[in-house]
Tab-separated table of C-alpha atoms and ligand atoms in Angstrom:
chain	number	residue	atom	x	y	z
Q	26	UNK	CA	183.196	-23.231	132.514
Q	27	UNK	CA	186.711	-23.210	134.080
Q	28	UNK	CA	188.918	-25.091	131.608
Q	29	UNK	CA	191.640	-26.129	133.855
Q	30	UNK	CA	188.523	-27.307	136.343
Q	31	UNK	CA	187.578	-29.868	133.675
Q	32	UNK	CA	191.094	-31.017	132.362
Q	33	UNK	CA	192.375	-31.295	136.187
Q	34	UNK	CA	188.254	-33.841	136.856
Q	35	UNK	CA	189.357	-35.618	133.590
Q	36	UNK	CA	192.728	-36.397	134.474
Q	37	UNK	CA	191.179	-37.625	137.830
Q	38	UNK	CA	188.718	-39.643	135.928
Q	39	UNK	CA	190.961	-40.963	133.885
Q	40	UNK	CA	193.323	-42.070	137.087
Q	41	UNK	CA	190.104	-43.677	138.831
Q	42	UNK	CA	189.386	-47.477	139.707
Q	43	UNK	CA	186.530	-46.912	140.105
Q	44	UNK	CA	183.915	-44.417	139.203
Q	45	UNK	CA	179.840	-43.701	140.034
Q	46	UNK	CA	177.843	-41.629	138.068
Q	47	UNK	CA	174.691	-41.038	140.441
Q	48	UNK	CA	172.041	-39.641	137.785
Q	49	UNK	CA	168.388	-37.875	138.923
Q	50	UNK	CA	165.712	-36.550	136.440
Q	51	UNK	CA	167.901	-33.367	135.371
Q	52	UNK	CA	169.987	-35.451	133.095
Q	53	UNK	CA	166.917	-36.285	130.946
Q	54	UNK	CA	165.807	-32.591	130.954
Q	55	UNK	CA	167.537	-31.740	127.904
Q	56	UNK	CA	165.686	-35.216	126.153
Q	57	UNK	CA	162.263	-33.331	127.230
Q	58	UNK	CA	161.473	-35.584	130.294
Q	59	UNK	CA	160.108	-32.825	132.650
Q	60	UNK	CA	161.966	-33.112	135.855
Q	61	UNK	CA	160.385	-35.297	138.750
Q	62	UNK	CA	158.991	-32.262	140.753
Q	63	UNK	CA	157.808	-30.531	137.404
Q	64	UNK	CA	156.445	-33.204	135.725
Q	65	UNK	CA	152.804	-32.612	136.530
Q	66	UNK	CA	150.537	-30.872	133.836
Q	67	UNK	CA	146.923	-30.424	133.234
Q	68	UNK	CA	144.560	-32.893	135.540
Q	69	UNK	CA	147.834	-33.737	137.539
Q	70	UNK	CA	148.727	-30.088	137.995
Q	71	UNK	CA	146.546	-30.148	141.188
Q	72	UNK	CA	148.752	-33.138	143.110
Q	73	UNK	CA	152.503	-32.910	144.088
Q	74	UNK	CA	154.325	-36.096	142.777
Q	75	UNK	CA	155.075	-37.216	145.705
Q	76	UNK	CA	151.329	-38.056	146.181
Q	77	UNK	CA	150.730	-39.252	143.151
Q	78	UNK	CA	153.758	-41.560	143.236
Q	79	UNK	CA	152.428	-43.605	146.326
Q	80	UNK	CA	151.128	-46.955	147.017
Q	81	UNK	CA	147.852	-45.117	148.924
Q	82	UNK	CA	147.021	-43.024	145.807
Q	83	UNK	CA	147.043	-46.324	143.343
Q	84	UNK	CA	144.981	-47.673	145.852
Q	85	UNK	CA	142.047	-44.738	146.150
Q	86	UNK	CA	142.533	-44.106	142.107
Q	87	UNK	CA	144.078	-46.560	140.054
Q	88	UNK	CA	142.531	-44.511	136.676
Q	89	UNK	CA	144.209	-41.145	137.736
Q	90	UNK	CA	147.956	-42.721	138.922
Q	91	UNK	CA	147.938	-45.081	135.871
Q	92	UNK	CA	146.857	-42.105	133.515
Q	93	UNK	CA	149.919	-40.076	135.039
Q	94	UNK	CA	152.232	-43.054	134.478
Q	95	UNK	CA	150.706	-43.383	130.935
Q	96	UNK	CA	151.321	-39.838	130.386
Q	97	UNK	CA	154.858	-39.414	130.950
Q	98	UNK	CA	155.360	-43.121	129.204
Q	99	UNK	CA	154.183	-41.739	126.189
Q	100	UNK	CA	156.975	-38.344	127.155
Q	101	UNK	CA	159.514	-40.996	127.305
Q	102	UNK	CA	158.621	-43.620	124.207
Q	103	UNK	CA	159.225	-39.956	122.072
Q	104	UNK	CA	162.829	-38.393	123.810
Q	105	UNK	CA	166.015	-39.117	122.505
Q	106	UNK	CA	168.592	-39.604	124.615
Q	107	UNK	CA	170.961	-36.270	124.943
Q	108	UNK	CA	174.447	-35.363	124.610
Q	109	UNK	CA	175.077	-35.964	128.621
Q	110	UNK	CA	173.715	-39.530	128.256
Q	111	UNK	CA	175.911	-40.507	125.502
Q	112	UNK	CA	179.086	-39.267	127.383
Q	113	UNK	CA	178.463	-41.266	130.616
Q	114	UNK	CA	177.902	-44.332	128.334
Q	115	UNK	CA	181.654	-43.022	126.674
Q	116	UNK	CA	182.774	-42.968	130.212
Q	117	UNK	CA	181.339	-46.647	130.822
Q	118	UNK	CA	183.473	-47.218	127.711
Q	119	UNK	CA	186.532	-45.554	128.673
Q	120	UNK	CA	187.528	-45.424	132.412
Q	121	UNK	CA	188.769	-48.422	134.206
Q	122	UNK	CA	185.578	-49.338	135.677
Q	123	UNK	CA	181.613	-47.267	136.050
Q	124	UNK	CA	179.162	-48.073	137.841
Q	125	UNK	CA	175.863	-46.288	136.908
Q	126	UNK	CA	173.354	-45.548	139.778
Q	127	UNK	CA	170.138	-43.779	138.363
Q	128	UNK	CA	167.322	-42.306	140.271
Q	129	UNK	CA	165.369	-42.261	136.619
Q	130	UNK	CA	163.029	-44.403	135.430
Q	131	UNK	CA	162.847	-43.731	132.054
Q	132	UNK	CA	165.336	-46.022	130.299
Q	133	UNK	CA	167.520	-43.634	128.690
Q	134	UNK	CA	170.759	-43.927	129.933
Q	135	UNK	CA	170.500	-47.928	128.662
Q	136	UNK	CA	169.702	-46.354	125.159
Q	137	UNK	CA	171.842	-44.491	125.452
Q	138	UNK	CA	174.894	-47.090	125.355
Q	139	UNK	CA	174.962	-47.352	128.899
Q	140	UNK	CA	175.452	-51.195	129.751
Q	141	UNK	CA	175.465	-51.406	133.670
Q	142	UNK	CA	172.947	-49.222	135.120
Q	143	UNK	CA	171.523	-49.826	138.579
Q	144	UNK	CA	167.805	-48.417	138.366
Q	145	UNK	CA	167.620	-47.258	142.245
Q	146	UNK	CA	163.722	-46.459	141.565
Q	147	UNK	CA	162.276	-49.390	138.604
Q	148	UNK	CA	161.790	-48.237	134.850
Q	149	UNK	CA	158.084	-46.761	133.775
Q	150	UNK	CA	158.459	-48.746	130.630
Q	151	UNK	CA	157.628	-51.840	132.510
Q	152	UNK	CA	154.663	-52.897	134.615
Q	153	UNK	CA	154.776	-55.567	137.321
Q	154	UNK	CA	151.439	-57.257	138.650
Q	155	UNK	CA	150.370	-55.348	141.432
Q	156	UNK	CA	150.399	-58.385	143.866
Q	157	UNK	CA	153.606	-59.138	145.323
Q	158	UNK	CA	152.933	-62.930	145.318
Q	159	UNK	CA	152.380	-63.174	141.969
Q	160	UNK	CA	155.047	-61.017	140.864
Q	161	UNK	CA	154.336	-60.928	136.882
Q	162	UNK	CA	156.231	-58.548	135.125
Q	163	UNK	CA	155.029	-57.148	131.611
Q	164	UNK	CA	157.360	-55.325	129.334
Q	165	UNK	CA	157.114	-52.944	127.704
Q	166	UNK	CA	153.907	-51.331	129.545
Q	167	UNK	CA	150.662	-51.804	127.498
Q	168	UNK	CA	149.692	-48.989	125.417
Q	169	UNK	CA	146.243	-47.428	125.355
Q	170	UNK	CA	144.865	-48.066	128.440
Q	171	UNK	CA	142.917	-45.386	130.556
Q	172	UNK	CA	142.613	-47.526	133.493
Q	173	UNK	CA	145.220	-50.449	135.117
Q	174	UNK	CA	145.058	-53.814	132.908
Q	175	UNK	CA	144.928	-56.647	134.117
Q	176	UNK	CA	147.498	-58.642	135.123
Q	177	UNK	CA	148.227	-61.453	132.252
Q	178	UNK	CA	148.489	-64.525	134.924
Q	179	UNK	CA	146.099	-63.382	137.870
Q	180	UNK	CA	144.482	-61.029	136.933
Q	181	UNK	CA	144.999	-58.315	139.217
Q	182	UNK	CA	145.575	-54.395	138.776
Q	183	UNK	CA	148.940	-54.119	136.676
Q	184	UNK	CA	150.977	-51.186	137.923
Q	185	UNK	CA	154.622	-49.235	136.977
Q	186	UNK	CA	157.546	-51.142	137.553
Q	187	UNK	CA	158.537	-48.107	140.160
Q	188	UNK	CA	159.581	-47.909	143.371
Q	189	UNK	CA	156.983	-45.385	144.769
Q	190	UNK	CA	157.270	-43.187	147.920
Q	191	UNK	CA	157.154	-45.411	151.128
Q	192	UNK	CA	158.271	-48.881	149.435
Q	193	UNK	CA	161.194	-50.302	149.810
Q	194	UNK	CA	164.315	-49.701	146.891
Q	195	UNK	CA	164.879	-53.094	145.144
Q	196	UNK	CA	167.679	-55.338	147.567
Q	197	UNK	CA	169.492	-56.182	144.265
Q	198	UNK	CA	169.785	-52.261	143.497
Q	199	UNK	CA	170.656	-51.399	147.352
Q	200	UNK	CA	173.580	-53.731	147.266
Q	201	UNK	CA	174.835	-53.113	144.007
Q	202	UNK	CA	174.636	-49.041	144.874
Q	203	UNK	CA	176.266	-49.478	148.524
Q	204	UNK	CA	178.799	-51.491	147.447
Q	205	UNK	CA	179.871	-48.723	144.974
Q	206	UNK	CA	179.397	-46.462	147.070
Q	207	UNK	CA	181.744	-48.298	149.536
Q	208	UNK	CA	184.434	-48.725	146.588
Q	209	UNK	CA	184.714	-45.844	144.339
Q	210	UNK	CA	187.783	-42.863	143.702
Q	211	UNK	CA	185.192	-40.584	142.848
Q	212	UNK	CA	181.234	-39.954	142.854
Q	213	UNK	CA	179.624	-37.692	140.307
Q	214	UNK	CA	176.250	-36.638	140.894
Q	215	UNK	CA	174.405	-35.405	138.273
Q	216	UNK	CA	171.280	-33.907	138.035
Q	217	UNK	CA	169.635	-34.591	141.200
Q	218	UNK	CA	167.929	-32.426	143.481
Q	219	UNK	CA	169.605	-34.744	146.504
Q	220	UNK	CA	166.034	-34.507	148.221
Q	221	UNK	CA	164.709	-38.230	148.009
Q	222	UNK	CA	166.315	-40.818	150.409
Q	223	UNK	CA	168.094	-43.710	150.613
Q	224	UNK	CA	169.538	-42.125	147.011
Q	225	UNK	CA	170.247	-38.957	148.382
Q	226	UNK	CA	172.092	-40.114	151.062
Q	227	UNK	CA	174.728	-42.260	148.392
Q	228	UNK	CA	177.105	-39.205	147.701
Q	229	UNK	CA	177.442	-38.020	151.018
Q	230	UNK	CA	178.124	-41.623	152.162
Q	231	UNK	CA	180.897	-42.167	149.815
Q	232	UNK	CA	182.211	-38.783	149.935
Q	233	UNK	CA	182.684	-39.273	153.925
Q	234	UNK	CA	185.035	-42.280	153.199
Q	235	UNK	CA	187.454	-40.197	151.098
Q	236	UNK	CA	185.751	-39.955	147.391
Q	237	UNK	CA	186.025	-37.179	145.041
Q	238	UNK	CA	182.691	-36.009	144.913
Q	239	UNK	CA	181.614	-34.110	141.785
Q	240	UNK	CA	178.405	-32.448	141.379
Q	241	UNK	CA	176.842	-31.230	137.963
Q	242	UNK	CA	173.743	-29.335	138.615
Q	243	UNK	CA	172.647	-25.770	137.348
Q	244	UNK	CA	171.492	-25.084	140.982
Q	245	UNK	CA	172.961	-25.979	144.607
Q	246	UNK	CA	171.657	-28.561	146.390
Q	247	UNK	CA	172.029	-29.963	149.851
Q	248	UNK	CA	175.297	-32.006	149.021
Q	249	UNK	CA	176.786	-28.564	147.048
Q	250	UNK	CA	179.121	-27.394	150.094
Q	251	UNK	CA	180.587	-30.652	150.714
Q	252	UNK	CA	181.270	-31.068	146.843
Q	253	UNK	CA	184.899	-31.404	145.926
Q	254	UNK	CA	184.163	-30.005	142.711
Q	255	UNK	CA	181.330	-28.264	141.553
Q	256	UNK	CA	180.284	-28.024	138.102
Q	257	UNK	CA	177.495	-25.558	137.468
Q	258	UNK	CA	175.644	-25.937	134.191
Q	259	UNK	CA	173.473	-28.758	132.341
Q	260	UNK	CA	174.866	-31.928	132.190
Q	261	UNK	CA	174.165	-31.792	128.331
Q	262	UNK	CA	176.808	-29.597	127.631
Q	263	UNK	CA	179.140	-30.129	130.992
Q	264	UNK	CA	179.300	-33.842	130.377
Q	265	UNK	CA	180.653	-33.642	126.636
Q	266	UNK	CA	182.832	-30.993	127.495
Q	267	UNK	CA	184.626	-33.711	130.215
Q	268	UNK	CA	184.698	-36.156	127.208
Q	269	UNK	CA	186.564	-33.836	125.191
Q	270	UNK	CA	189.097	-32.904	128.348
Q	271	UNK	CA	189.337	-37.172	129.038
Q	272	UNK	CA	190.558	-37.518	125.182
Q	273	UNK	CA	192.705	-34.199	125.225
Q	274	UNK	CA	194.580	-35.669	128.492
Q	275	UNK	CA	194.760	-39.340	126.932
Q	276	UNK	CA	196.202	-37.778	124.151
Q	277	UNK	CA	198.560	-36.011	125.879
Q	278	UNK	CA	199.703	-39.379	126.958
Q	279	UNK	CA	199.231	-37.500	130.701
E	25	LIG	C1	161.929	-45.753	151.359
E	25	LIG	C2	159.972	-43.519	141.022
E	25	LIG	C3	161.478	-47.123	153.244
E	25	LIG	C4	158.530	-43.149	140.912
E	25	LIG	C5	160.827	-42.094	142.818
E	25	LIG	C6	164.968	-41.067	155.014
E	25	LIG	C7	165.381	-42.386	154.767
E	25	LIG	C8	164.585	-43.247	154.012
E	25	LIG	C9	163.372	-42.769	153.457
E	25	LIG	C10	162.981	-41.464	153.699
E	25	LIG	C11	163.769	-40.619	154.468
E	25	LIG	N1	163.143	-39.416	154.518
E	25	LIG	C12	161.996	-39.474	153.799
E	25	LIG	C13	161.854	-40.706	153.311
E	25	LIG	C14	160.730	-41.159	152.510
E	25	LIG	C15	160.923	-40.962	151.021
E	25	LIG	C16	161.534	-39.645	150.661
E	25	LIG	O1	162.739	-39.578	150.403
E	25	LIG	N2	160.718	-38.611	150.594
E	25	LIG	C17	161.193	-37.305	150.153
E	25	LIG	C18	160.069	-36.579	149.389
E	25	LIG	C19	161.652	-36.523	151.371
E	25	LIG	N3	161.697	-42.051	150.470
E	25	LIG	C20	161.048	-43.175	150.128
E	25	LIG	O2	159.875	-43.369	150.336
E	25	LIG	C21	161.889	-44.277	149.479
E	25	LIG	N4	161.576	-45.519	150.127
E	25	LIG	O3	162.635	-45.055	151.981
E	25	LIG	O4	161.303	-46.867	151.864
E	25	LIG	C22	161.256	-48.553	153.367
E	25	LIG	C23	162.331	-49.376	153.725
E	25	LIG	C24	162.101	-50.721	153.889
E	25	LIG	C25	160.826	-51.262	153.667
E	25	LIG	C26	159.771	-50.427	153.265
E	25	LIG	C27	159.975	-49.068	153.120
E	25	LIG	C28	161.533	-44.475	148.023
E	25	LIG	C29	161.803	-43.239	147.233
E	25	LIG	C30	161.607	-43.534	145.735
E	25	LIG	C31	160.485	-42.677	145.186
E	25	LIG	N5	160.349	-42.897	143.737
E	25	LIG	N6	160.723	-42.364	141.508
E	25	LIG	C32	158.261	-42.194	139.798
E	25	LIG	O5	159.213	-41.721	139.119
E	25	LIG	O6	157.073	-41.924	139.571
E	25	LIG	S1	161.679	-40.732	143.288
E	25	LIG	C33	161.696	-39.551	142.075
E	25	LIG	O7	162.470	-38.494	142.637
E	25	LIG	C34	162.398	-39.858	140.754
E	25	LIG	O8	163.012	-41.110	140.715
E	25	LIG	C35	163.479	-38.774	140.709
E	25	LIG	O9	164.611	-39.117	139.998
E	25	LIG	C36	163.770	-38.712	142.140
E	25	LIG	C37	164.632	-37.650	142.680
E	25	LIG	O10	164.262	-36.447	142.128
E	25	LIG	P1	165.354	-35.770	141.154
E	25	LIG	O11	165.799	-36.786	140.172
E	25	LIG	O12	166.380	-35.142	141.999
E	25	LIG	O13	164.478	-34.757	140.391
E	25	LIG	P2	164.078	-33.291	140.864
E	25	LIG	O14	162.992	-32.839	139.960
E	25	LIG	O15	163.868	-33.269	142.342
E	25	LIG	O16	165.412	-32.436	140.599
E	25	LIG	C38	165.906	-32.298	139.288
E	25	LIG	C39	167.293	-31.683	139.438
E	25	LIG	O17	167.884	-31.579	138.137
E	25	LIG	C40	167.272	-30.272	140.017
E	25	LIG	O18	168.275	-30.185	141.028
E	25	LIG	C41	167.642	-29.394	138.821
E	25	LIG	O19	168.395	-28.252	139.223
E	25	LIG	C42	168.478	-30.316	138.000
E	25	LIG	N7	168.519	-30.031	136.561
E	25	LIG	C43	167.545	-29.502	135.783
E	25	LIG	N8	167.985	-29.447	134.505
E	25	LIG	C44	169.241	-29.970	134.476
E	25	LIG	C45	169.589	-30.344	135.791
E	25	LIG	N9	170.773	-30.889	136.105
E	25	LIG	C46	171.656	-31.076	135.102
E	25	LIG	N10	171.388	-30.746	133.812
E	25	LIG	C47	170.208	-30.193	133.464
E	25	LIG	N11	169.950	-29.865	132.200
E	26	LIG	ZN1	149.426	-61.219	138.786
């Protein structure tokens, strides 16, 4: 990893007003969260997520998309949060002002330390009755079940507290993100594959209005050639190393 790369991104960091940290599935790889488009195994092999992670599928098989969700809940309730969560919450500590935008659903980044995360696509550790008017939410998700529960007040299907493929991201999450977006010195995006929209759209949008934009990825992606800086590597060990740089510059009294 370039050394004067990192010191020259933490002295920026350290200058911003503002900072976003747009997270996807790759920052909880190192935790042992299999990555959106890998986490599939056994019965689920056979679908791509993307059709498992629909309104449509819920509908025609409750059992198999609730089994999936129960699945990677149980992945989730045993990882630890790594090395690259705990610096972004150090950041959240540290620079002037963060604002957290995850595409993850897995609650990590909160126990991690972070304190102001904007979850862009719901958190898998909650469930939410499955009729919009009712709008019961039940946290954390019920254990054991093979097939949806029902909901505590009306009795309906119970499903993940996600946004799935074709609904709509939560307005309170869109405005929080956009406004960001809209406001920040510099955009890192971390561990996302930049593929699923309206979130993949964020770091080109802010990077068009004049932000820094950082991205942190072991592989290119379709925002890599417009990337001010481009940090190649897992965030586990790229993220900490930034830390280090931040507290090296800060104690330089740069
Ligand atoms: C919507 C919750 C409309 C569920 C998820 C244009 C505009 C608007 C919409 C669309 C559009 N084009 C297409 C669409 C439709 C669709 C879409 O984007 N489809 C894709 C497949 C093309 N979008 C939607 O449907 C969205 N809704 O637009 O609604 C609307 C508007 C009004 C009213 C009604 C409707 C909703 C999308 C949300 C879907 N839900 N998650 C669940 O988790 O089960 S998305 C899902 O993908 C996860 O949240 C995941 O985070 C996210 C993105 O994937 P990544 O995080 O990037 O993960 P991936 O595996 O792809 O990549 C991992 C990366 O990590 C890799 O790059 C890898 O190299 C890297 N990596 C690996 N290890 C490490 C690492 N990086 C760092 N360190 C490491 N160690
Ligand atoms: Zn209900």
């Amino acid at each position: 990893m370039n050394r004067d790369v990192i010191y020259d991104l933490a002295a920026r960091l350290t200058a911003s007003r503002h900072t976003v940290f747009l997270t996807g599935s790759g920052v909880s790889a190192e935790s042992g969260i299999a990555t959106f488009r890998d986490a599939r195994s056994g019965l689920w092999s056979r679908y791509r997520p993307e059709d498992l992670a629909t309104p449509a599928a819920f509908r025609r098989n409750p059992a198999l998309v609730w089994d999936w969700y129960q699945w990677r809940r149980e992945s989730v309730a045993r990882a630890q949060p790594n090395p690259g969560h705990r610096a972004i919450a150090e950041f959240e500590r540290r620079l002037a002002r963060v604002t957290l935008i995850t595409q993850n659903v897995d609650g990590l980044h909160q126990r991690a330390g972070s304190s102001r995360v904007v979850e862009f696509h719901g958190n898998i550790m909650r469930s939410r009755c499955s009729l919009e008017q009712c709008g019961a939410v039940v946290e954390p998700a019920p254990v054991d079940t093979t097939s949806p529960p029902p909901c505590p007040r009306c009795g309906a299907w119970l499903r993940p507290d996600v946004v799935w493929f074709g609904e709509a991201i939560p307005s309170a999450a869109l405005e929080m993100a956009l406004a960001a977006v809209e406001d920040c010195d510099v955009i890192l995006s971390i561990g996302t594959s930049s593929q699923v929209q309206p979130a993949a759209g964020l770091a080109a949008q802010a990077s068009a209005r004049g932000a820094f934009l950082v991205e942190v990825n072991p592989e290119s992606t379709p925002i890599t050639r417009r990337a001010d800086c481009v940090l190649p590597g897992p965030s586990g060990r790229i993220l900490p190393a930034l830390v280090e740089a931040m507290n090296a510059v800060a104690g330089n009294g740069d």
